[in-house]
Amino acid sequence: MKIAIFGKRRQSTEDVIHITSLLERLSSKGVFICIDRNFFDAMHRLTGTPLNADDVFEDDDFCADICISIGGDGTFLRTARRVAAKEIPIIGFNTGHLGFLTEHSISEAPDLVVKLINGDYTVESRSLLEGKGIGGKVKAGVSGWGFALNEIAILRQDTASMITVNAMLDGMPVASYQGDGLIVSTPTGSTAYNLSVGGPIVQPTAPCWVLSPIAPHSLTMRPLVVADSHVIDISVESRTDTYRVTLDGRSLILPIDVRLRLRRASFVTKVIHTDDHNFIDTLRTKLLWGISKRGE
């Protein structure tokens, strides 16, 4: 078995110990370990000793049976970008904060090695949004990698004035959202930016998108759930000549005459779950979902 490992560059002393233990356990089981160059170099600087690796790779020059992401949800999103259309299953070990995608603690990692090697896990397919710019000077992807596992957000830029985000589904007008912007969220991203603006929590495997306005100027504007089979066209009106688009936190500025076309990507991100973790359990542990704080 071959496992590719990605991770954030800053790790606590305690987490470094768990990471080293994980690699030792993988090696003892005969796993071929390949590590992302940035993570490898960062850990070398932290410990003064190179990690136990069979190979060190850069960019997308890797192949593996499983990918391990060590960090928070941001690290997991970056790992998903690196995996992209390879569709290699990813498991996340949390050394960050809340961690909806990285549902396992790094302290659990060494004990899960046998499950990974034996295939004792399930794999969920998560849909991604593909974003393209149309018109103006943008003809291809809206960034270097025009896909988002969590969300694509359309935001006002360099002004306190509201913007108007016009949304269409398969050419049919839906609404003109006046306010600070609009979030188009995947089911995976429903517990991210979407949740912070009052959007609904969605089961990660549901075939839908969520359109959630940001600080809408009208009380009638509410989050809308639509099928992910739709193509969403976006145009923006603003007092300025530009607006901001973010894809999972990666930000760029677009001219006002550039429209966006959002659709389901042709590939998925595969997320590994063990039998003792599921979406509802994650809601309970991360959001205290359904847990009463009232006295008996």
PDB file of C-alpha atoms in Angstrom:
ATOM      1  CA  MET A   1       0.000   0.000   0.000  1.00  0.00           C
ATOM      2  CA  LYS A   2       1.125   3.545  -0.789  1.00  0.00           C
ATOM      3  CA  ILE A   3      -0.001   6.516   1.306  1.00  0.00           C
ATOM      4  CA  ALA A   4       0.588  10.201   0.489  1.00  0.00           C
ATOM      5  CA  ILE A   5       0.765  12.599   3.429  1.00  0.00           C
ATOM      6  CA  PHE A   6      -0.034  16.312   3.461  1.00  0.00           C
ATOM      7  CA  GLY A   7      -0.026  18.622   6.470  1.00  0.00           C
ATOM      8  CA  LYS A   8       0.043  22.173   7.733  1.00  0.00           C
ATOM      9  CA  ARG A   9       3.468  23.651   8.358  1.00  0.00           C
ATOM     10  CA  ARG A  10       2.910  24.675  11.982  1.00  0.00           C
ATOM     11  CA  GLN A  11       2.367  21.854  14.467  1.00  0.00           C
ATOM     12  CA  SER A  12       2.498  21.791  18.258  1.00  0.00           C
ATOM     13  CA  THR A  13       5.181  19.798  20.055  1.00  0.00           C
ATOM     14  CA  GLU A  14       2.555  17.273  21.183  1.00  0.00           C
ATOM     15  CA  ASP A  15       1.164  16.886  17.661  1.00  0.00           C
ATOM     16  CA  VAL A  16       4.682  16.361  16.252  1.00  0.00           C
ATOM     17  CA  ILE A  17       5.066  13.394  18.599  1.00  0.00           C
ATOM     18  CA  HIS A  18       1.787  11.877  17.328  1.00  0.00           C
ATOM     19  CA  ILE A  19       2.781  12.517  13.685  1.00  0.00           C
ATOM     20  CA  THR A  20       6.127  10.788  14.194  1.00  0.00           C
ATOM     21  CA  SER A  21       4.359   7.873  15.870  1.00  0.00           C
ATOM     22  CA  LEU A  22       1.950   7.612  12.934  1.00  0.00           C
ATOM     23  CA  LEU A  23       4.791   7.423  10.420  1.00  0.00           C
ATOM     24  CA  GLU A  24       6.625   4.821  12.470  1.00  0.00           C
ATOM     25  CA  ARG A  25       3.474   2.702  12.641  1.00  0.00           C
ATOM     26  CA  LEU A  26       2.898   2.980   8.884  1.00  0.00           C
ATOM     27  CA  SER A  27       6.495   2.025   8.174  1.00  0.00           C
ATOM     28  CA  SER A  28       6.335  -0.970  10.513  1.00  0.00           C
ATOM     29  CA  LYS A  29       3.360  -2.269   8.533  1.00  0.00           C
ATOM     30  CA  GLY A  30       5.252  -2.071   5.253  1.00  0.00           C
ATOM     31  CA  VAL A  31       3.415   0.974   3.905  1.00  0.00           C
ATOM     32  CA  PHE A  32       5.212   3.013   1.225  1.00  0.00           C
ATOM     33  CA  ILE A  33       5.161   6.575   2.593  1.00  0.00           C
ATOM     34  CA  CYS A  34       5.378   9.597   0.308  1.00  0.00           C
ATOM     35  CA  ILE A  35       5.226  13.088   1.802  1.00  0.00           C
ATOM     36  CA  ASP A  36       4.483  16.506   0.326  1.00  0.00           C
ATOM     37  CA  ARG A  37       7.693  18.542   0.076  1.00  0.00           C
ATOM     38  CA  ASN A  38       6.327  21.591   1.946  1.00  0.00           C
ATOM     39  CA  PHE A  39       5.181  19.476   4.896  1.00  0.00           C
ATOM     40  CA  PHE A  40       8.372  17.427   4.882  1.00  0.00           C
ATOM     41  CA  ASP A  41      10.589  20.531   5.001  1.00  0.00           C
ATOM     42  CA  ALA A  42       8.447  22.220   7.679  1.00  0.00           C
ATOM     43  CA  MET A  43       8.592  19.169   9.948  1.00  0.00           C
ATOM     44  CA  HIS A  44      12.353  18.895   9.368  1.00  0.00           C
ATOM     45  CA  ARG A  45      12.740  22.474  10.593  1.00  0.00           C
ATOM     46  CA  LEU A  46      10.568  21.746  13.655  1.00  0.00           C
ATOM     47  CA  THR A  47      12.302  18.549  14.710  1.00  0.00           C
ATOM     48  CA  GLY A  48      15.781  18.860  13.228  1.00  0.00           C
ATOM     49  CA  THR A  49      15.359  15.337  11.847  1.00  0.00           C
ATOM     50  CA  PRO A  50      13.924  14.321   8.442  1.00  0.00           C
ATOM     51  CA  LEU A  51      10.611  12.471   8.571  1.00  0.00           C
ATOM     52  CA  ASN A  52      10.637   8.758   7.848  1.00  0.00           C
ATOM     53  CA  ALA A  53       9.643   8.832   4.166  1.00  0.00           C
ATOM     54  CA  ASP A  54      10.172   6.570   1.155  1.00  0.00           C
ATOM     55  CA  ASP A  55       9.616   9.471  -1.232  1.00  0.00           C
ATOM     56  CA  VAL A  56       9.118  13.241  -1.187  1.00  0.00           C
ATOM     57  CA  PHE A  57       7.019  14.826  -3.934  1.00  0.00           C
ATOM     58  CA  GLU A  58       6.037  18.268  -5.186  1.00  0.00           C
ATOM     59  CA  ASP A  59       2.936  19.696  -6.893  1.00  0.00           C
ATOM     60  CA  ASP A  60       0.695  16.956  -8.325  1.00  0.00           C
ATOM     61  CA  ASP A  61       3.535  14.536  -9.066  1.00  0.00           C
ATOM     62  CA  PHE A  62       2.253  11.726  -6.848  1.00  0.00           C
ATOM     63  CA  CYS A  63       0.018   8.683  -6.819  1.00  0.00           C
ATOM     64  CA  ALA A  64      -1.285   6.752  -3.818  1.00  0.00           C
ATOM     65  CA  ASP A  65      -3.982   4.436  -2.546  1.00  0.00           C
ATOM     66  CA  ILE A  66      -4.882   6.806   0.308  1.00  0.00           C
ATOM     67  CA  CYS A  67      -4.062  10.397   1.215  1.00  0.00           C
ATOM     68  CA  ILE A  68      -3.697  11.592   4.801  1.00  0.00           C
ATOM     69  CA  SER A  69      -4.323  15.243   5.674  1.00  0.00           C
ATOM     70  CA  ILE A  70      -2.848  16.458   8.980  1.00  0.00           C
ATOM     71  CA  GLY A  71      -4.112  19.844  10.148  1.00  0.00           C
ATOM     72  CA  GLY A  72      -7.477  21.563  10.144  1.00  0.00           C
ATOM     73  CA  ASP A  73     -10.214  21.886   7.548  1.00  0.00           C
ATOM     74  CA  GLY A  74      -8.087  24.365   5.594  1.00  0.00           C
ATOM     75  CA  THR A  75      -5.381  21.720   5.246  1.00  0.00           C
ATOM     76  CA  PHE A  76      -7.997  19.199   4.117  1.00  0.00           C
ATOM     77  CA  LEU A  77      -9.262  21.635   1.455  1.00  0.00           C
ATOM     78  CA  ARG A  78      -5.704  22.154   0.195  1.00  0.00           C
ATOM     79  CA  THR A  79      -5.198  18.385   0.112  1.00  0.00           C
ATOM     80  CA  ALA A  80      -8.403  17.996  -1.912  1.00  0.00           C
ATOM     81  CA  ARG A  81      -7.090  20.573  -4.406  1.00  0.00           C
ATOM     82  CA  ARG A  82      -3.849  18.618  -4.783  1.00  0.00           C
ATOM     83  CA  VAL A  83      -5.706  15.321  -5.247  1.00  0.00           C
ATOM     84  CA  ALA A  84      -8.225  16.922  -7.637  1.00  0.00           C
ATOM     85  CA  ALA A  85      -9.359  14.546 -10.397  1.00  0.00           C
ATOM     86  CA  LYS A  86      -7.173  11.703  -9.117  1.00  0.00           C
ATOM     87  CA  GLU A  87     -10.081  10.941  -6.726  1.00  0.00           C
ATOM     88  CA  ILE A  88      -7.777   9.317  -4.164  1.00  0.00           C
ATOM     89  CA  PRO A  89      -9.666   8.797  -0.866  1.00  0.00           C
ATOM     90  CA  ILE A  90      -8.610  11.242   1.883  1.00  0.00           C
ATOM     91  CA  ILE A  91      -8.702  10.855   5.652  1.00  0.00           C
ATOM     92  CA  GLY A  92      -8.227  13.914   7.850  1.00  0.00           C
ATOM     93  CA  PHE A  93      -6.484  14.009  11.222  1.00  0.00           C
ATOM     94  CA  ASN A  94      -7.199  17.162  13.160  1.00  0.00           C
ATOM     95  CA  THR A  95      -4.448  19.326  14.657  1.00  0.00           C
ATOM     96  CA  GLY A  96      -6.414  22.518  14.011  1.00  0.00           C
ATOM     97  CA  HIS A  97      -9.575  23.984  15.501  1.00  0.00           C
ATOM     98  CA  LEU A  98     -13.166  22.809  14.949  1.00  0.00           C
ATOM     99  CA  GLY A  99     -12.546  20.381  12.107  1.00  0.00           C
ATOM    100  CA  PHE A 100     -15.651  19.119  10.297  1.00  0.00           C
ATOM    101  CA  LEU A 101     -13.614  17.523   7.516  1.00  0.00           C
ATOM    102  CA  THR A 102     -10.775  16.404   9.779  1.00  0.00           C
ATOM    103  CA  GLU A 103     -13.003  14.423  12.100  1.00  0.00           C
ATOM    104  CA  HIS A 104     -10.291  12.246  13.698  1.00  0.00           C
ATOM    105  CA  SER A 105      -7.855  13.500  16.322  1.00  0.00           C
ATOM    106  CA  ILE A 106      -4.179  13.108  15.438  1.00  0.00           C
ATOM    107  CA  SER A 107      -3.797  11.115  18.671  1.00  0.00           C
ATOM    108  CA  GLU A 108      -6.062   8.442  17.115  1.00  0.00           C
ATOM    109  CA  ALA A 109      -3.943   8.153  13.969  1.00  0.00           C
ATOM    110  CA  PRO A 110      -1.497   5.387  14.974  1.00  0.00           C
ATOM    111  CA  ASP A 111      -4.369   3.153  16.152  1.00  0.00           C
ATOM    112  CA  LEU A 112      -6.220   3.600  12.847  1.00  0.00           C
ATOM    113  CA  VAL A 113      -3.335   2.350  10.692  1.00  0.00           C
ATOM    114  CA  VAL A 114      -4.541  -1.260  10.708  1.00  0.00           C
ATOM    115  CA  LYS A 115      -8.050  -0.163   9.659  1.00  0.00           C
ATOM    116  CA  LEU A 116      -6.604   1.809   6.752  1.00  0.00           C
ATOM    117  CA  ILE A 117      -4.413  -1.067   5.612  1.00  0.00           C
ATOM    118  CA  ASN A 118      -7.263  -3.604   5.871  1.00  0.00           C
ATOM    119  CA  GLY A 119      -9.760  -1.353   4.112  1.00  0.00           C
ATOM    120  CA  ASP A 120     -11.935  -1.242   7.226  1.00  0.00           C
ATOM    121  CA  TYR A 121     -13.595   2.048   6.358  1.00  0.00           C
ATOM    122  CA  THR A 122     -16.219   3.605   4.094  1.00  0.00           C
ATOM    123  CA  VAL A 123     -15.727   6.247   1.414  1.00  0.00           C
ATOM    124  CA  GLU A 124     -18.131   9.139   0.794  1.00  0.00           C
ATOM    125  CA  SER A 125     -18.169  10.990  -2.509  1.00  0.00           C
ATOM    126  CA  ARG A 126     -18.436  14.769  -2.064  1.00  0.00           C
ATOM    127  CA  SER A 127     -19.495  17.009  -4.938  1.00  0.00           C
ATOM    128  CA  LEU A 128     -17.477  20.090  -5.941  1.00  0.00           C
ATOM    129  CA  LEU A 129     -18.477  23.349  -7.566  1.00  0.00           C
ATOM    130  CA  GLU A 130     -16.731  24.372 -10.775  1.00  0.00           C
ATOM    131  CA  GLY A 131     -16.570  28.109 -11.451  1.00  0.00           C
ATOM    132  CA  LYS A 132     -15.792  29.788 -14.765  1.00  0.00           C
ATOM    133  CA  GLY A 133     -15.675  33.417 -15.784  1.00  0.00           C
ATOM    134  CA  ILE A 134     -17.589  34.438 -18.919  1.00  0.00           C
ATOM    135  CA  GLY A 135     -17.166  37.654 -20.876  1.00  0.00           C
ATOM    136  CA  GLY A 136     -14.807  40.514 -20.193  1.00  0.00           C
ATOM    137  CA  LYS A 137     -11.161  39.469 -20.063  1.00  0.00           C
ATOM    138  CA  VAL A 138     -11.746  36.163 -18.257  1.00  0.00           C
ATOM    139  CA  LYS A 139     -12.432  33.180 -20.501  1.00  0.00           C
ATOM    140  CA  ALA A 140     -11.266  30.147 -18.502  1.00  0.00           C
ATOM    141  CA  GLY A 141     -11.209  29.170 -14.828  1.00  0.00           C
ATOM    142  CA  VAL A 142     -11.800  31.995 -12.357  1.00  0.00           C
ATOM    143  CA  SER A 143      -8.535  31.110 -10.632  1.00  0.00           C
ATOM    144  CA  GLY A 144      -5.605  28.749 -10.998  1.00  0.00           C
ATOM    145  CA  TRP A 145      -7.884  25.980  -9.797  1.00  0.00           C
ATOM    146  CA  GLY A 146     -11.538  26.823 -10.439  1.00  0.00           C
ATOM    147  CA  PHE A 147     -13.132  24.273  -8.099  1.00  0.00           C
ATOM    148  CA  ALA A 148     -14.475  24.469  -4.553  1.00  0.00           C
ATOM    149  CA  LEU A 149     -15.303  21.729  -2.071  1.00  0.00           C
ATOM    150  CA  ASN A 150     -16.942  24.143   0.392  1.00  0.00           C
ATOM    151  CA  GLU A 151     -18.269  27.191  -1.419  1.00  0.00           C
ATOM    152  CA  ILE A 152     -17.926  29.921  -3.987  1.00  0.00           C
ATOM    153  CA  ALA A 153     -18.779  33.345  -2.572  1.00  0.00           C
ATOM    154  CA  ILE A 154     -19.503  36.543  -4.496  1.00  0.00           C
ATOM    155  CA  LEU A 155     -18.682  39.625  -2.388  1.00  0.00           C
ATOM    156  CA  ARG A 156     -18.537  43.408  -2.580  1.00  0.00           C
ATOM    157  CA  GLN A 157     -15.110  44.937  -3.092  1.00  0.00           C
ATOM    158  CA  ASP A 158     -13.538  48.155  -1.769  1.00  0.00           C
ATOM    159  CA  THR A 159     -16.793  49.867  -0.860  1.00  0.00           C
ATOM    160  CA  ALA A 160     -19.313  50.024   1.967  1.00  0.00           C
ATOM    161  CA  SER A 161     -22.133  50.107  -0.577  1.00  0.00           C
ATOM    162  CA  MET A 162     -24.178  46.997  -1.246  1.00  0.00           C
ATOM    163  CA  ILE A 163     -23.900  45.019  -4.438  1.00  0.00           C
ATOM    164  CA  THR A 164     -26.590  43.273  -6.430  1.00  0.00           C
ATOM    165  CA  VAL A 165     -25.966  39.624  -7.293  1.00  0.00           C
ATOM    166  CA  ASN A 166     -28.275  38.360 -10.022  1.00  0.00           C
ATOM    167  CA  ALA A 167     -28.690  34.572 -10.022  1.00  0.00           C
ATOM    168  CA  MET A 168     -30.185  32.373 -12.737  1.00  0.00           C
ATOM    169  CA  LEU A 169     -30.803  28.603 -12.820  1.00  0.00           C
ATOM    170  CA  ASP A 170     -30.530  27.108 -16.305  1.00  0.00           C
ATOM    171  CA  GLY A 171     -31.367  30.530 -17.731  1.00  0.00           C
ATOM    172  CA  MET A 172     -34.351  31.076 -15.408  1.00  0.00           C
ATOM    173  CA  PRO A 173     -34.133  34.179 -13.154  1.00  0.00           C
ATOM    174  CA  VAL A 174     -34.150  33.266  -9.450  1.00  0.00           C
ATOM    175  CA  ALA A 175     -33.455  36.463  -7.542  1.00  0.00           C
ATOM    176  CA  SER A 176     -31.449  39.657  -7.393  1.00  0.00           C
ATOM    177  CA  TYR A 177     -29.697  39.567  -4.040  1.00  0.00           C
ATOM    178  CA  GLN A 178     -28.958  43.059  -2.695  1.00  0.00           C
ATOM    179  CA  GLY A 179     -26.547  43.155   0.214  1.00  0.00           C
ATOM    180  CA  ASP A 180     -22.953  42.159   0.920  1.00  0.00           C
ATOM    181  CA  GLY A 181     -22.990  39.215  -1.479  1.00  0.00           C
ATOM    182  CA  LEU A 182     -24.063  35.630  -2.065  1.00  0.00           C
ATOM    183  CA  ILE A 183     -22.658  32.247  -1.023  1.00  0.00           C
ATOM    184  CA  VAL A 184     -23.181  29.220  -3.267  1.00  0.00           C
ATOM    185  CA  SER A 185     -22.387  26.306  -0.996  1.00  0.00           C
ATOM    186  CA  THR A 186     -21.891  22.613  -1.546  1.00  0.00           C
ATOM    187  CA  PRO A 187     -23.401  20.196   1.008  1.00  0.00           C
ATOM    188  CA  THR A 188     -19.907  19.747   2.449  1.00  0.00           C
ATOM    189  CA  GLY A 189     -19.610  23.517   2.883  1.00  0.00           C
ATOM    190  CA  SER A 190     -22.991  23.896   4.573  1.00  0.00           C
ATOM    191  CA  THR A 191     -21.250  23.869   7.977  1.00  0.00           C
ATOM    192  CA  ALA A 192     -18.683  26.467   6.881  1.00  0.00           C
ATOM    193  CA  TYR A 193     -19.298  30.053   5.638  1.00  0.00           C
ATOM    194  CA  ASN A 194     -22.888  29.128   4.781  1.00  0.00           C
ATOM    195  CA  LEU A 195     -23.682  28.289   8.413  1.00  0.00           C
ATOM    196  CA  SER A 196     -22.298  31.620   9.648  1.00  0.00           C
ATOM    197  CA  VAL A 197     -24.845  33.581   7.558  1.00  0.00           C
ATOM    198  CA  GLY A 198     -27.815  31.494   8.662  1.00  0.00           C
ATOM    199  CA  GLY A 199     -27.830  28.894   5.897  1.00  0.00           C
ATOM    200  CA  PRO A 200     -29.105  25.348   6.519  1.00  0.00           C
ATOM    201  CA  ILE A 201     -26.991  22.362   7.521  1.00  0.00           C
ATOM    202  CA  VAL A 202     -27.118  19.800   4.705  1.00  0.00           C
ATOM    203  CA  GLN A 203     -26.162  16.128   4.705  1.00  0.00           C
ATOM    204  CA  PRO A 204     -22.793  16.042   2.874  1.00  0.00           C
ATOM    205  CA  THR A 205     -23.900  13.501   0.249  1.00  0.00           C
ATOM    206  CA  ALA A 206     -27.146  15.305  -0.665  1.00  0.00           C
ATOM    207  CA  PRO A 207     -27.306  16.232  -4.405  1.00  0.00           C
ATOM    208  CA  CYS A 208     -27.858  19.969  -3.984  1.00  0.00           C
ATOM    209  CA  TRP A 209     -26.423  23.460  -3.695  1.00  0.00           C
ATOM    210  CA  VAL A 210     -27.378  26.154  -1.172  1.00  0.00           C
ATOM    211  CA  LEU A 211     -27.718  29.816  -2.193  1.00  0.00           C
ATOM    212  CA  SER A 212     -27.359  31.968   0.952  1.00  0.00           C
ATOM    213  CA  PRO A 213     -27.408  35.784   0.805  1.00  0.00           C
ATOM    214  CA  ILE A 214     -24.926  37.706   2.944  1.00  0.00           C
ATOM    215  CA  ALA A 215     -26.514  40.552   4.942  1.00  0.00           C
ATOM    216  CA  PRO A 216     -29.472  40.871   2.523  1.00  0.00           C
ATOM    217  CA  HIS A 217     -31.178  44.257   2.277  1.00  0.00           C
ATOM    218  CA  SER A 218     -34.605  42.591   2.109  1.00  0.00           C
ATOM    219  CA  LEU A 219     -36.225  40.443   4.798  1.00  0.00           C
ATOM    220  CA  THR A 220     -37.796  38.291   2.060  1.00  0.00           C
ATOM    221  CA  MET A 221     -34.390  36.999   0.948  1.00  0.00           C
ATOM    222  CA  ARG A 222     -33.747  33.603   2.533  1.00  0.00           C
ATOM    223  CA  PRO A 223     -31.358  30.721   1.796  1.00  0.00           C
ATOM    224  CA  LEU A 224     -32.498  28.527  -1.094  1.00  0.00           C
ATOM    225  CA  VAL A 225     -31.658  24.847  -1.687  1.00  0.00           C
ATOM    226  CA  VAL A 226     -31.574  23.735  -5.339  1.00  0.00           C
ATOM    227  CA  ALA A 227     -30.620  20.542  -7.161  1.00  0.00           C
ATOM    228  CA  ASP A 228     -26.945  20.291  -8.129  1.00  0.00           C
ATOM    229  CA  SER A 229     -27.939  19.370 -11.678  1.00  0.00           C
ATOM    230  CA  HIS A 230     -28.596  23.076 -12.373  1.00  0.00           C
ATOM    231  CA  VAL A 231     -26.148  25.466 -13.995  1.00  0.00           C
ATOM    232  CA  ILE A 232     -26.019  28.703 -12.008  1.00  0.00           C
ATOM    233  CA  ASP A 233     -25.240  31.937 -13.851  1.00  0.00           C
ATOM    234  CA  ILE A 234     -24.199  34.968 -11.798  1.00  0.00           C
ATOM    235  CA  SER A 235     -23.902  38.613 -12.794  1.00  0.00           C
ATOM    236  CA  VAL A 236     -23.038  41.491 -10.470  1.00  0.00           C
ATOM    237  CA  GLU A 237     -24.063  45.148 -10.310  1.00  0.00           C
ATOM    238  CA  SER A 238     -22.005  47.519  -8.201  1.00  0.00           C
ATOM    239  CA  ARG A 239     -20.962  51.157  -7.852  1.00  0.00           C
ATOM    240  CA  THR A 240     -17.375  50.026  -8.387  1.00  0.00           C
ATOM    241  CA  ASP A 241     -15.765  48.419 -11.421  1.00  0.00           C
ATOM    242  CA  THR A 242     -14.864  45.161  -9.655  1.00  0.00           C
ATOM    243  CA  TYR A 243     -16.148  42.525  -7.249  1.00  0.00           C
ATOM    244  CA  ARG A 244     -14.547  39.776  -5.210  1.00  0.00           C
ATOM    245  CA  VAL A 245     -14.910  36.021  -5.672  1.00  0.00           C
ATOM    246  CA  THR A 246     -13.623  33.454  -3.190  1.00  0.00           C
ATOM    247  CA  LEU A 247     -13.274  29.713  -3.747  1.00  0.00           C
ATOM    248  CA  ASP A 248     -12.796  27.949  -0.416  1.00  0.00           C
ATOM    249  CA  GLY A 249     -11.098  31.095   0.866  1.00  0.00           C
ATOM    250  CA  ARG A 250      -8.904  31.699  -2.195  1.00  0.00           C
ATOM    251  CA  SER A 251      -9.722  35.219  -3.292  1.00  0.00           C
ATOM    252  CA  LEU A 252      -9.577  37.087  -6.595  1.00  0.00           C
ATOM    253  CA  ILE A 253     -10.941  40.313  -8.005  1.00  0.00           C
ATOM    254  CA  LEU A 254     -13.006  40.270 -11.200  1.00  0.00           C
ATOM    255  CA  PRO A 255     -14.155  43.123 -13.470  1.00  0.00           C
ATOM    256  CA  ILE A 256     -17.840  43.911 -13.156  1.00  0.00           C
ATOM    257  CA  ASP A 257     -18.473  42.838 -16.775  1.00  0.00           C
ATOM    258  CA  VAL A 258     -17.325  39.263 -16.052  1.00  0.00           C
ATOM    259  CA  ARG A 259     -20.164  36.854 -15.294  1.00  0.00           C
ATOM    260  CA  LEU A 260     -19.787  33.573 -13.425  1.00  0.00           C
ATOM    261  CA  ARG A 261     -21.047  30.161 -14.445  1.00  0.00           C
ATOM    262  CA  LEU A 262     -21.182  27.560 -11.679  1.00  0.00           C
ATOM    263  CA  ARG A 263     -21.879  23.866 -12.156  1.00  0.00           C
ATOM    264  CA  ARG A 264     -21.111  20.493 -10.632  1.00  0.00           C
ATOM    265  CA  ALA A 265     -17.549  19.371 -11.294  1.00  0.00           C
ATOM    266  CA  SER A 266     -16.924  16.250 -13.353  1.00  0.00           C
ATOM    267  CA  PHE A 267     -15.027  14.613 -10.471  1.00  0.00           C
ATOM    268  CA  VAL A 268     -15.610  14.214  -6.731  1.00  0.00           C
ATOM    269  CA  THR A 269     -13.614  14.368  -3.525  1.00  0.00           C
ATOM    270  CA  LYS A 270     -13.617  11.034  -1.708  1.00  0.00           C
ATOM    271  CA  VAL A 271     -13.632  11.231   2.078  1.00  0.00           C
ATOM    272  CA  ILE A 272     -12.734   8.276   4.312  1.00  0.00           C
ATOM    273  CA  HIS A 273     -14.849   7.511   7.387  1.00  0.00           C
ATOM    274  CA  THR A 274     -14.353   4.785   9.970  1.00  0.00           C
ATOM    275  CA  ASP A 275     -17.372   2.996  11.424  1.00  0.00           C
ATOM    276  CA  ASP A 276     -17.183   4.974  14.674  1.00  0.00           C
ATOM    277  CA  HIS A 277     -17.580   8.356  12.935  1.00  0.00           C
ATOM    278  CA  ASN A 278     -20.549   9.705  10.981  1.00  0.00           C
ATOM    279  CA  PHE A 279     -22.057  13.068  10.083  1.00  0.00           C
ATOM    280  CA  ILE A 280     -24.561  13.181  12.950  1.00  0.00           C
ATOM    281  CA  ASP A 281     -21.893  12.261  15.495  1.00  0.00           C
ATOM    282  CA  THR A 282     -19.722  15.036  14.082  1.00  0.00           C
ATOM    283  CA  LEU A 283     -22.567  17.536  14.530  1.00  0.00           C
ATOM    284  CA  ARG A 284     -22.995  16.415  18.128  1.00  0.00           C
ATOM    285  CA  THR A 285     -19.309  16.694  18.986  1.00  0.00           C
ATOM    286  CA  LYS A 286     -18.512  19.851  17.018  1.00  0.00           C
ATOM    287  CA  LEU A 287     -21.757  21.845  17.399  1.00  0.00           C
ATOM    288  CA  LEU A 288     -23.282  20.116  20.433  1.00  0.00           C
ATOM    289  CA  TRP A 289     -26.168  19.267  18.089  1.00  0.00           C
ATOM    290  CA  GLY A 290     -29.288  18.086  19.930  1.00  0.00           C
ATOM    291  CA  ILE A 291     -27.589  18.240  23.326  1.00  0.00           C
ATOM    292  CA  SER A 292     -29.738  19.926  25.956  1.00  0.00           C
ATOM    293  CA  LYS A 293     -27.999  22.313  28.345  1.00  0.00           C
ATOM    294  CA  ARG A 294     -31.055  22.583  30.620  1.00  0.00           C
ATOM    295  CA  GLY A 295     -30.962  20.972  34.018  1.00  0.00           C
ATOM    296  CA  GLU A 296     -32.808  17.749  34.654  1.00  0.00           C
TER     297      GLU A 296
END
